[in-house]
CSV table of C-alpha atoms in Angstrom, one decimal:
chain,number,residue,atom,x,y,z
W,406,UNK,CA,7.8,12.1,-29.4
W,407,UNK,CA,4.7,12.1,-27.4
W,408,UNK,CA,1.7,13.4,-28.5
W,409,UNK,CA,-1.3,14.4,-27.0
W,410,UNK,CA,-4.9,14.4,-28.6
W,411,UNK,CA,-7.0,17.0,-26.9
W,412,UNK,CA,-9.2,19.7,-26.9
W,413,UNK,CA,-8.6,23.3,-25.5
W,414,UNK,CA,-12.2,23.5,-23.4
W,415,UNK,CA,-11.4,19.9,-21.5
W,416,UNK,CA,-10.0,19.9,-17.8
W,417,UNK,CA,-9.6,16.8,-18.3
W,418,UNK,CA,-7.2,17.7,-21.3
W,419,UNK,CA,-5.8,20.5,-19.1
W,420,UNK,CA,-4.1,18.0,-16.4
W,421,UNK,CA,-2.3,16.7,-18.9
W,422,UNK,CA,-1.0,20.0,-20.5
W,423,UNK,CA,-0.6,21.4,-17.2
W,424,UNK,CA,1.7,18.5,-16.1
W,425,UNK,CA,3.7,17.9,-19.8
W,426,UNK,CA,4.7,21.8,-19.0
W,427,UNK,CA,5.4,21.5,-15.8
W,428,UNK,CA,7.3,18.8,-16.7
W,429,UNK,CA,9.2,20.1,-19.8
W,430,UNK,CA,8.4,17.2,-22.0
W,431,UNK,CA,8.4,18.1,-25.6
W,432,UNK,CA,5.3,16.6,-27.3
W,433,UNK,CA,2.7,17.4,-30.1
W,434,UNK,CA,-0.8,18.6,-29.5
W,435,UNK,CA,-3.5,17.5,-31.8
W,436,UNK,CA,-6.5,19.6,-31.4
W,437,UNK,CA,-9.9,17.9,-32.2
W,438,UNK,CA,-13.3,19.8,-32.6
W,439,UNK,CA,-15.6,17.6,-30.5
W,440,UNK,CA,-18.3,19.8,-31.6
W,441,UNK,CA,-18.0,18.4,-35.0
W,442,UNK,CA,-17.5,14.8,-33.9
W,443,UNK,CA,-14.0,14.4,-34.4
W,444,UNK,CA,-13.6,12.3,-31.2
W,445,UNK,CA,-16.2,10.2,-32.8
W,446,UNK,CA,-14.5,9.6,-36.2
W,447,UNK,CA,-13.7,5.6,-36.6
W,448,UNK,CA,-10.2,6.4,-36.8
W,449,UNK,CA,-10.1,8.2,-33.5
W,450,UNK,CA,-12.0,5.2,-32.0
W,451,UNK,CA,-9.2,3.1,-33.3
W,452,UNK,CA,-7.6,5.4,-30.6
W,453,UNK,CA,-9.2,5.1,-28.2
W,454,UNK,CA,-12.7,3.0,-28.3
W,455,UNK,CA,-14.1,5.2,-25.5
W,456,UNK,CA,-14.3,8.1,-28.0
W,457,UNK,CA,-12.9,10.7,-25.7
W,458,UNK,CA,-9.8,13.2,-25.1
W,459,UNK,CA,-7.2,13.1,-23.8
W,460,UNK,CA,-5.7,10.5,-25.3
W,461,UNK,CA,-2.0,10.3,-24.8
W,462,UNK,CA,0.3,8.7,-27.9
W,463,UNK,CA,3.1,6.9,-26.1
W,464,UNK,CA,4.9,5.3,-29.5
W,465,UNK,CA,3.8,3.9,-32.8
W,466,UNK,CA,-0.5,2.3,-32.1
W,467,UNK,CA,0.3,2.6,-28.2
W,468,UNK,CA,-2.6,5.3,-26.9
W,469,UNK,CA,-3.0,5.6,-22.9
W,470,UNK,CA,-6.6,7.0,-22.1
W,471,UNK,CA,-8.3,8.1,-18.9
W,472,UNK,CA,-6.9,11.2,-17.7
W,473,UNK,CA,-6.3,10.5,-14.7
W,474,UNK,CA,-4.1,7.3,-15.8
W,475,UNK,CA,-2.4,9.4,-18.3
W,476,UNK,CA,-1.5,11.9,-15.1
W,477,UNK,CA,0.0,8.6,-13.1
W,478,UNK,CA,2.0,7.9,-16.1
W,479,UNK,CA,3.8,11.1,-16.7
W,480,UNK,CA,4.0,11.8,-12.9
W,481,UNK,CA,6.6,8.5,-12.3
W,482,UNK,CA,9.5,9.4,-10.7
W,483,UNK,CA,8.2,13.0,-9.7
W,484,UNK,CA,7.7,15.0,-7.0
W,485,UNK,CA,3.5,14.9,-8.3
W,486,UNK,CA,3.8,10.7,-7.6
W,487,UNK,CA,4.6,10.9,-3.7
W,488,UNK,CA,7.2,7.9,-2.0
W,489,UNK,CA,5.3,6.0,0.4
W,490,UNK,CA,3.0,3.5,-0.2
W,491,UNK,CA,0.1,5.1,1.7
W,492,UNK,CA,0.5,8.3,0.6
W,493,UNK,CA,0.1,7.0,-2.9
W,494,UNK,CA,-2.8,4.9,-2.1
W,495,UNK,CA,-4.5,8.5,-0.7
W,496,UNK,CA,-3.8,10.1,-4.1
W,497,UNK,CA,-5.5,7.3,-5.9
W,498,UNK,CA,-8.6,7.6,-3.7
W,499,UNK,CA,-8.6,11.4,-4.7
W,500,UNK,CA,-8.4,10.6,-8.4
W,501,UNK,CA,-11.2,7.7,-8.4
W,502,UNK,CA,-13.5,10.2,-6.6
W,503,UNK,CA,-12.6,12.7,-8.6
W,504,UNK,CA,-13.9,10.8,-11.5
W,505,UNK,CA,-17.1,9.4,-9.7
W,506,UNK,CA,-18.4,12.5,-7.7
W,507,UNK,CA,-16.7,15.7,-8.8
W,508,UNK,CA,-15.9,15.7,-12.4
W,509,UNK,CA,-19.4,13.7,-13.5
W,510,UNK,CA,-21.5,17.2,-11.7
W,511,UNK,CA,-19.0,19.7,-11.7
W,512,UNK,CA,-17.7,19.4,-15.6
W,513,UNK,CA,-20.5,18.4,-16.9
W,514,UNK,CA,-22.6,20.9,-15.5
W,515,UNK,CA,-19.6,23.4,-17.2
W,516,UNK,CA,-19.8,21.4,-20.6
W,517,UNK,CA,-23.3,21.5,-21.1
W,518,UNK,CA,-24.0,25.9,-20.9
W,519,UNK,CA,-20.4,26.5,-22.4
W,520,UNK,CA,-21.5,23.8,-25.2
W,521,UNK,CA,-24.7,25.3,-25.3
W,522,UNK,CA,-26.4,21.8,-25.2
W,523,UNK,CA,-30.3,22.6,-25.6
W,524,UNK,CA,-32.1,22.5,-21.9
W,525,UNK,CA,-35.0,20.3,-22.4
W,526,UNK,CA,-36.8,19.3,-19.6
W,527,UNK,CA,-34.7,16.0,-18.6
W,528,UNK,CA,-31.6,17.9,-19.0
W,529,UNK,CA,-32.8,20.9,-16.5
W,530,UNK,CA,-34.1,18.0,-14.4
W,531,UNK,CA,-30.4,16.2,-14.5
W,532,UNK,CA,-28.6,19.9,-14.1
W,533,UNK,CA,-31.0,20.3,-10.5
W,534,UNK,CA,-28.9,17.0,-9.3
W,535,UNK,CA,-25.5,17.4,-10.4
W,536,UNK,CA,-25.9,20.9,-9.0
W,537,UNK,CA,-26.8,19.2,-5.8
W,538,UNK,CA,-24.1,16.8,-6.2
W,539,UNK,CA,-21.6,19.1,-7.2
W,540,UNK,CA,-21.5,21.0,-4.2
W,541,UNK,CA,-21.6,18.5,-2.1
W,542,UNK,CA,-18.0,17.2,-4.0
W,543,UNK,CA,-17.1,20.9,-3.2
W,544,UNK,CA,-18.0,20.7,0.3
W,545,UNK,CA,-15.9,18.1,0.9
W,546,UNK,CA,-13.0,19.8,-0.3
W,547,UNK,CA,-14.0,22.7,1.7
W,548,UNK,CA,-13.5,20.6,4.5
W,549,UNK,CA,-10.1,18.6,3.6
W,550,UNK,CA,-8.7,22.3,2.7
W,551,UNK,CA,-9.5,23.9,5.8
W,552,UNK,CA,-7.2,21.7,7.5
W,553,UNK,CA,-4.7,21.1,5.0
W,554,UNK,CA,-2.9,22.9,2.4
W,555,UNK,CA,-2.7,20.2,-0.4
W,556,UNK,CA,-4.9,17.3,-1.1
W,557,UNK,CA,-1.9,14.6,0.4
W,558,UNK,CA,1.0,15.5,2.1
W,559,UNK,CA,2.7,18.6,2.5
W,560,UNK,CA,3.1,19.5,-1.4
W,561,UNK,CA,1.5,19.6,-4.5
W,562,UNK,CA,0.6,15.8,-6.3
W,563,UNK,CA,-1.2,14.9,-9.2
W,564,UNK,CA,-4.9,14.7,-6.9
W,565,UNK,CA,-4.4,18.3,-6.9
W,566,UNK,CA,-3.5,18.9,-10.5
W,567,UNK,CA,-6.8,16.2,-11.1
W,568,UNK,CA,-9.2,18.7,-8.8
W,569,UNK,CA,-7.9,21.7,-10.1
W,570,UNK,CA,-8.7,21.1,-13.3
W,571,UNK,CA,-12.4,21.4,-13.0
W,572,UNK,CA,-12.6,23.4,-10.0
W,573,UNK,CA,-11.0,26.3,-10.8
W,574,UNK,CA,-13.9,26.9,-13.4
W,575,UNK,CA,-16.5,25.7,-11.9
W,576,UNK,CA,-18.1,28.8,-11.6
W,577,UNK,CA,-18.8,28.5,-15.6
W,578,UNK,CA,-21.1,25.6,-14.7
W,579,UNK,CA,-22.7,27.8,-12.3
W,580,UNK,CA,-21.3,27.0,-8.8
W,581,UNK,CA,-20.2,29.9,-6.8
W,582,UNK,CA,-17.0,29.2,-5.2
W,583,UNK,CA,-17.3,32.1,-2.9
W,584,UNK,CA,-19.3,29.7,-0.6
W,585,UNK,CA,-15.8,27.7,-0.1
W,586,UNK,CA,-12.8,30.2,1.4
W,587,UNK,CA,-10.5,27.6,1.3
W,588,UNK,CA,-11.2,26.0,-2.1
W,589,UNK,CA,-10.3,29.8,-3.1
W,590,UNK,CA,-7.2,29.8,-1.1
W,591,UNK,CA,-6.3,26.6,-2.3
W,592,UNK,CA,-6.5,27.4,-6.2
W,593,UNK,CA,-4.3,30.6,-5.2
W,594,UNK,CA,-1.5,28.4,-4.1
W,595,UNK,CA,-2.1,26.0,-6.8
W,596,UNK,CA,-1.8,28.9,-9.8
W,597,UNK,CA,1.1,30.5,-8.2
W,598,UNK,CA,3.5,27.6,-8.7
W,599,UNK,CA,6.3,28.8,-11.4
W,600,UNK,CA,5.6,27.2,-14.7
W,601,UNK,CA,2.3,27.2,-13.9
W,602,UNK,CA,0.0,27.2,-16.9
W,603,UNK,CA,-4.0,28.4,-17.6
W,604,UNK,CA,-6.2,26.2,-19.3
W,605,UNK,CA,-6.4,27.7,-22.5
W,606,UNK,CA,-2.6,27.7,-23.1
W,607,UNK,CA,-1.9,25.2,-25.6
W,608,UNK,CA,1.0,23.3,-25.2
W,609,UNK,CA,3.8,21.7,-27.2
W,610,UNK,CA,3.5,22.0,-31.5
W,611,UNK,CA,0.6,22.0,-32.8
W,612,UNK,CA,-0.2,19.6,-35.3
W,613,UNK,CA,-3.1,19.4,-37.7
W,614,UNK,CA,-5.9,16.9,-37.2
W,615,UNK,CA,-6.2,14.5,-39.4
W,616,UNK,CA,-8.3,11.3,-39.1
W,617,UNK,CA,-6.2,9.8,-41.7
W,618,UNK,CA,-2.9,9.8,-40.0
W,619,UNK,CA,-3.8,9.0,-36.7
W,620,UNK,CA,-2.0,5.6,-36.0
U,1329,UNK,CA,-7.0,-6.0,11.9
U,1330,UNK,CA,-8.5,-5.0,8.4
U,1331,UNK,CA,-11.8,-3.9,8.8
U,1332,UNK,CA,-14.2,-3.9,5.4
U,1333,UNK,CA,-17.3,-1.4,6.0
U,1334,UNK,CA,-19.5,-3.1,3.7
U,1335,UNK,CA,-22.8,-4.3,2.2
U,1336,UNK,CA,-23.2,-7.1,0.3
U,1337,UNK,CA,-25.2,-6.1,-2.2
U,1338,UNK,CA,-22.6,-4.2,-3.1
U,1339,UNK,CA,-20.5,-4.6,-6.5
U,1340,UNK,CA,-17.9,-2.2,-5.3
U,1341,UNK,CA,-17.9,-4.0,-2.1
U,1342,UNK,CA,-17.5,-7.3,-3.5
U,1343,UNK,CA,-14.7,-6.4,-5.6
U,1344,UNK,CA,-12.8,-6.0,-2.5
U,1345,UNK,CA,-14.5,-9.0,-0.1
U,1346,UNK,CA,-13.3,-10.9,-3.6
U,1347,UNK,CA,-9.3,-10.0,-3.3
U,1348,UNK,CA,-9.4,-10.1,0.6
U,1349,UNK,CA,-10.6,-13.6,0.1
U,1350,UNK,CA,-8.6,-14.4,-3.0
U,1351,UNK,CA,-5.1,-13.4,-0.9
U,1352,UNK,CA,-6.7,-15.1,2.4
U,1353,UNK,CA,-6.2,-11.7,4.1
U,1354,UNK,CA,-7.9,-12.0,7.6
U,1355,UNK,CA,-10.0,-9.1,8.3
U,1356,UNK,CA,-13.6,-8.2,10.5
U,1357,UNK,CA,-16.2,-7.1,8.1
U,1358,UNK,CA,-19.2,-4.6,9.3
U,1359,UNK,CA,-22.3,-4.8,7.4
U,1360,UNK,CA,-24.2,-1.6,6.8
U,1361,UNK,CA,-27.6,-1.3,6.1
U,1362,UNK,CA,-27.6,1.7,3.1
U,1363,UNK,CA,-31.2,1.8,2.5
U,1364,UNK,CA,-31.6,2.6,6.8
U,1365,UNK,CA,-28.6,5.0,5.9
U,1366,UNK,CA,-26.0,3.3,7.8
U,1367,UNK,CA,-23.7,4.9,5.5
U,1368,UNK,CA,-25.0,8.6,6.1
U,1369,UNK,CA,-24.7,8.7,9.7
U,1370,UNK,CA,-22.1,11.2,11.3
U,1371,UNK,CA,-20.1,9.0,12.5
U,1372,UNK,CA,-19.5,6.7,9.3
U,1373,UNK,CA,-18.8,10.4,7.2
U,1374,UNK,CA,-16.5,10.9,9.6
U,1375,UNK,CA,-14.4,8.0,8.5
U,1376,UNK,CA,-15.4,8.5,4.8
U,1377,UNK,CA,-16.9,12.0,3.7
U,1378,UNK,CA,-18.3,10.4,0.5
U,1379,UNK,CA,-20.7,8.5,2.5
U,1380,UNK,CA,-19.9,4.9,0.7
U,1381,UNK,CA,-18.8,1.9,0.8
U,1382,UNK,CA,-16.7,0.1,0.7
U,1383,UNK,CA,-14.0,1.7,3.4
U,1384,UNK,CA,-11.3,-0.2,4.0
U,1385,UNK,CA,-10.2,0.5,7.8
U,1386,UNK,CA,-5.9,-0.1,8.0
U,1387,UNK,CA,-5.8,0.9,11.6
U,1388,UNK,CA,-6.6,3.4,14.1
U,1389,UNK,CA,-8.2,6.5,12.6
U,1390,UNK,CA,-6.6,5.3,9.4
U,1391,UNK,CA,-9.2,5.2,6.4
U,1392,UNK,CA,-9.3,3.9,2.7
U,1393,UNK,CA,-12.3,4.7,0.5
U,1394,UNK,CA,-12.7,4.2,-2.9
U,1395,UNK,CA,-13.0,0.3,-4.2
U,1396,UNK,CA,-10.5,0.3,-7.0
U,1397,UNK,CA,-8.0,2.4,-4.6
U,1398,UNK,CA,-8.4,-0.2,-2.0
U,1399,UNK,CA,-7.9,-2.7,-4.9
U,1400,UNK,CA,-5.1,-1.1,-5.5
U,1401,UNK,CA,-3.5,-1.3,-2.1
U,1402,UNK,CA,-4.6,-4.8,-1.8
U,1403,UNK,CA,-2.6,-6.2,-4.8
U,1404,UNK,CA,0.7,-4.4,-4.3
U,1405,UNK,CA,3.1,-7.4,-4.7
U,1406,UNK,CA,0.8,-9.7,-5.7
U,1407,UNK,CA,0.0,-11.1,-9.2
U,1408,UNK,CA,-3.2,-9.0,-9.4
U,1409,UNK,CA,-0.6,-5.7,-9.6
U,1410,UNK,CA,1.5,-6.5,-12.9
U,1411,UNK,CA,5.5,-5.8,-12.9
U,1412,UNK,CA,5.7,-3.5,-16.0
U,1413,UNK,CA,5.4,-0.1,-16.0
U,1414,UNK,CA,3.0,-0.1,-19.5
U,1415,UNK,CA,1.0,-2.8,-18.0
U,1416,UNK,CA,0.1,-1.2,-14.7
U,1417,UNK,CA,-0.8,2.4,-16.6
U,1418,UNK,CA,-3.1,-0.2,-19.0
U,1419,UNK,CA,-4.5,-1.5,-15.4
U,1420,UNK,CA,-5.4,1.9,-14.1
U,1421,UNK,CA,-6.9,3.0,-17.6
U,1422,UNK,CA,-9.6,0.1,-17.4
U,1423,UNK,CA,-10.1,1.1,-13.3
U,1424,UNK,CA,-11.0,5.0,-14.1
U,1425,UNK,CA,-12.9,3.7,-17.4
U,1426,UNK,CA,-14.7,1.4,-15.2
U,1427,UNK,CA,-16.0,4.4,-12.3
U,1428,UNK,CA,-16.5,6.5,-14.9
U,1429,UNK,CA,-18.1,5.1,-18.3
U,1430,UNK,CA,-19.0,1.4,-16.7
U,1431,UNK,CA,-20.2,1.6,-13.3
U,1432,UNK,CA,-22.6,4.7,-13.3
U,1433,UNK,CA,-24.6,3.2,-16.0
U,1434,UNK,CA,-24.3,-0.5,-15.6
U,1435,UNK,CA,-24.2,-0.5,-11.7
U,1436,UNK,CA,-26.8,2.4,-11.1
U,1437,UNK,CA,-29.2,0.9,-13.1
U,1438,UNK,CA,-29.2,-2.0,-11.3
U,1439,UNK,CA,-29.1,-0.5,-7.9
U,1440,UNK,CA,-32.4,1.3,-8.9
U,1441,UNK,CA,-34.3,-1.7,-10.1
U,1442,UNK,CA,-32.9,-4.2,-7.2
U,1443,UNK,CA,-33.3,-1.6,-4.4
U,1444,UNK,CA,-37.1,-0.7,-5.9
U,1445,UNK,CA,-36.3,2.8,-6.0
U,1446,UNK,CA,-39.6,5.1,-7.1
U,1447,UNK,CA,-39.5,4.9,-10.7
U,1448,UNK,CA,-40.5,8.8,-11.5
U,1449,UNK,CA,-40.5,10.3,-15.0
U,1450,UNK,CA,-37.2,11.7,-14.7
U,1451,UNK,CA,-35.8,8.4,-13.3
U,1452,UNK,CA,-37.1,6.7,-16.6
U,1453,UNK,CA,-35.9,9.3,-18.6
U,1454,UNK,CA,-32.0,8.9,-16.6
U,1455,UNK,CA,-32.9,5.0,-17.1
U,1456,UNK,CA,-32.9,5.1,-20.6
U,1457,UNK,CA,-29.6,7.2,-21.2
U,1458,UNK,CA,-27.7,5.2,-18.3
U,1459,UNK,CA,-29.3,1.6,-20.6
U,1460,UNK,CA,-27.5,3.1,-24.3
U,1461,UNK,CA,-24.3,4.2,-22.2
U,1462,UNK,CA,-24.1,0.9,-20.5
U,1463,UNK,CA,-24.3,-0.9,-23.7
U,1464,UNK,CA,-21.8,0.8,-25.2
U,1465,UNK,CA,-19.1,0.2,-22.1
U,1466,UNK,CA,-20.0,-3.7,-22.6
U,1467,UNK,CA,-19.3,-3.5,-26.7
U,1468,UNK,CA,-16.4,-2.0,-25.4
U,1469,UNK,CA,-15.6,-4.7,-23.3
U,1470,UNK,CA,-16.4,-7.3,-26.0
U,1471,UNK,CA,-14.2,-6.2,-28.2
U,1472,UNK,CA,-11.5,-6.3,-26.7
U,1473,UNK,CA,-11.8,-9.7,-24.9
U,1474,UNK,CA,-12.8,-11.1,-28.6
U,1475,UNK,CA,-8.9,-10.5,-28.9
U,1476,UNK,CA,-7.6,-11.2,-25.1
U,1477,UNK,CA,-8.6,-13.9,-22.2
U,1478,UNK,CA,-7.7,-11.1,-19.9
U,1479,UNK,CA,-8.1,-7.5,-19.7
U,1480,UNK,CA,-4.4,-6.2,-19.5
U,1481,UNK,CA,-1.7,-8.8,-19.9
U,1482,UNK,CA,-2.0,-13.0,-19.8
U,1483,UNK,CA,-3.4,-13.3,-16.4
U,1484,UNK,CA,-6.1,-11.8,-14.2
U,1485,UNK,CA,-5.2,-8.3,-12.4
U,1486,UNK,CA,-7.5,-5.9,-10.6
U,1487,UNK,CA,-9.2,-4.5,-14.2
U,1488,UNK,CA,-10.5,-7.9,-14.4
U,1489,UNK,CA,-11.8,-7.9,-10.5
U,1490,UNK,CA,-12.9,-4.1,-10.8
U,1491,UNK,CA,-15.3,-5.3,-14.0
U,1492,UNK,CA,-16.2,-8.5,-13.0
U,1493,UNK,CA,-18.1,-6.9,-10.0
U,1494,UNK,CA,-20.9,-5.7,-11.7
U,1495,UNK,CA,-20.9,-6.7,-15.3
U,1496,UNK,CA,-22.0,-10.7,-13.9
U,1497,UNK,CA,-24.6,-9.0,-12.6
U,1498,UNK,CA,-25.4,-6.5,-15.1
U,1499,UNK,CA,-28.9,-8.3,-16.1
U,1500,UNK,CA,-30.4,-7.8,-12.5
U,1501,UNK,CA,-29.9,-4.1,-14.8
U,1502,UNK,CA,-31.7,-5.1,-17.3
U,1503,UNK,CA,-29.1,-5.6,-19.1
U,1504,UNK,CA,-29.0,-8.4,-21.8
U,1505,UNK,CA,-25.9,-10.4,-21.7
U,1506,UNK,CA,-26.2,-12.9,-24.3
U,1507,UNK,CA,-25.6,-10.1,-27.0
U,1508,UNK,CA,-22.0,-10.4,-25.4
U,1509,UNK,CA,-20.3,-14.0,-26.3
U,1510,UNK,CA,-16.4,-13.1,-25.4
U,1511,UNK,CA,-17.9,-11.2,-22.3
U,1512,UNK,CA,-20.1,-14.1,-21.1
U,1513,UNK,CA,-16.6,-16.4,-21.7
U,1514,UNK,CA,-14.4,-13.9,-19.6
U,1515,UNK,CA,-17.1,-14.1,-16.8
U,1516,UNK,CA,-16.6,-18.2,-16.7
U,1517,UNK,CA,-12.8,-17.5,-17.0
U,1518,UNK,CA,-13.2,-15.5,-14.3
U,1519,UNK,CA,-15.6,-17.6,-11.8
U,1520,UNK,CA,-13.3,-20.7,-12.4
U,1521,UNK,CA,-10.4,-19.3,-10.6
U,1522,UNK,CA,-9.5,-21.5,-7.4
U,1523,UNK,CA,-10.5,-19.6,-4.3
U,1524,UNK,CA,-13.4,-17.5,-6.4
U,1525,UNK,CA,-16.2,-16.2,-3.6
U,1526,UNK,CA,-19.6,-15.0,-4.9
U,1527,UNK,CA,-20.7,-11.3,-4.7
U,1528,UNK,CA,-23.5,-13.0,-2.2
U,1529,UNK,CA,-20.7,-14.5,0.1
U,1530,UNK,CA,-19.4,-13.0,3.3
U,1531,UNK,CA,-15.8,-12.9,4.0
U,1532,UNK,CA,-13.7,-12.2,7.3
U,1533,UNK,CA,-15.4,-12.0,10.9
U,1534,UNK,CA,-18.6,-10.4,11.2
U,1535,UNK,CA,-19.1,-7.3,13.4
U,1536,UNK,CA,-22.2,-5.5,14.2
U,1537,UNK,CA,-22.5,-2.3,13.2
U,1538,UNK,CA,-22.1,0.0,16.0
U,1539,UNK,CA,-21.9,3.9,14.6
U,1540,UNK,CA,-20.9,4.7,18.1
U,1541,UNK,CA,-17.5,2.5,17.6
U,1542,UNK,CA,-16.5,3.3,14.2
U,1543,UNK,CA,-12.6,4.9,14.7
């Protein structure tokens, strides 16, 4: 059975909840306190080296990392993986930026007030530009949006299930998403699919933790 | 015709000057002068919103951004794209893990010291961080080519053109490679591929940037 290391805060962890339900694939969830360290714990690095959630268990020592990678997987021979080859190649170009200029300012921003990292100086300093940066990655969204009513194509594909993730709480890093009408209107349509999930649903059965037993 | 916008200073850029060359794709390449803010002009964020390079131009009013997308594109049905299903979700792993925990530290660095950006206290300050995060995305790298020639599979794909771009430069970073044996023997793997083009090389047919004839 699959199973999925994550943690319940993570949008990143989210897009691969969101699409095992939407999917109906039965799997276990591992929880892991990253407060505590347990993503730092030599047996989770064994996992995965980078030391970070998600982490998707495929079979016996085979772990697929990276999110986004982990959405590609699941999504094969879905409606969330569009058919032709350009269409596909849009979605990636979605997901990398997703990675590079929106998730980098918009979660972190998010991670470090609801992990109430302390603000020194550097850190207010560093907030100031992915701020900055943030909106812009919003702004461009705003403007994809306006003229159409998913990210590629005519439905909903895993570059929406990638953006939504952070997006739609964004506002807990401190951006206000009133400034983006379609963004809004956009995140409506996303949440009202059926079998749509939130981000603090868990998913699947929920296993224990253990650093011993993670192989 | 393709058409690469470009600079060639560029790591992400090379990346894809290096598969154009490497499948003998014929293609006009427009150099863009970033620090004059070629790239920032109305006209070029009309044809990528993002404001980078490299954007890959397919045809009229038709667009690519993103370097490991266009990689992406490039290598379907070549050997750079492997056959199996796990292999190509191992591929895109490396891709995302290389925009998101490789580039922005290993790349950035670089970009500040080679393009003499003002070194201001908080610049220092993001210095150092981006200097420990980069080091631990080439121990990453180092241990895993201490157990494989290549990054996914027996043969070189796009992870290994994706990471080759700026890890053989990472010391114009500051970056000590010598700490790095199996990396520094992946990078001669690497270069001693037939056809192999340096990051310094221009590929294709020049064109003049125009900003005025960019559709």
């Amino acid at each position: 059975m699959l199973r999925l290391y994550d943690n319940l805060s993570s949008g990143n962890g989210y897009k691969v909840r969101w699409m095992l339900a939407q999917l109906g694939l039965p799997h276990e969830r591992v929880e892991l306190d990253i407060d505590r360290g347990d993503s730092r714990t030599p047996q989770f690095l064994a996992v995965n080296p980078n030391g970070r959630v998600p982490v998707l268990r495929l079979g016996p020592g085979d772990h697929l990392a990276e999110s986004n990678a982990i959405l590609r997987w699941l999504a094969e021979g879905t409606p969330f993986w569009p058919d032709g080859r350009r269409e596909k190649a849009a979605v990636l170009q979605w997901l990398f930026w997703e990675q590079y200029s929106h998730e980098p300012n918009v979660a972190t921003a998010r991670f470090w007030i609801t992990h109430r990292f302390e603000m020194t100086p550097e850190r207010v300093h560093a907030l100031v530009l992915k701020r900055e940066q943030g909106y812009a990655a919003l702004r461009q969204m705003e403007a994809h949006l306006m003229r159409h009513d998913w990210m590629v194509g005519d439905r909903c594909t895993i570059a929406d299930v990638a953006l939504y993730a952070y997006t739609h709480v964004a506002e807990e890093g401190g951006f206000e998403l009133d400034r983006f009408p379609a963004v809004l209107r956009w995140l409506d349509r996303f949440a009202a699919q059926p079998g749509h999930i939130r981000i603090t649903d868990p998913t699947g059965t929920d296993v224990p933790f253990d650093p011993d037993l993670l192989a």
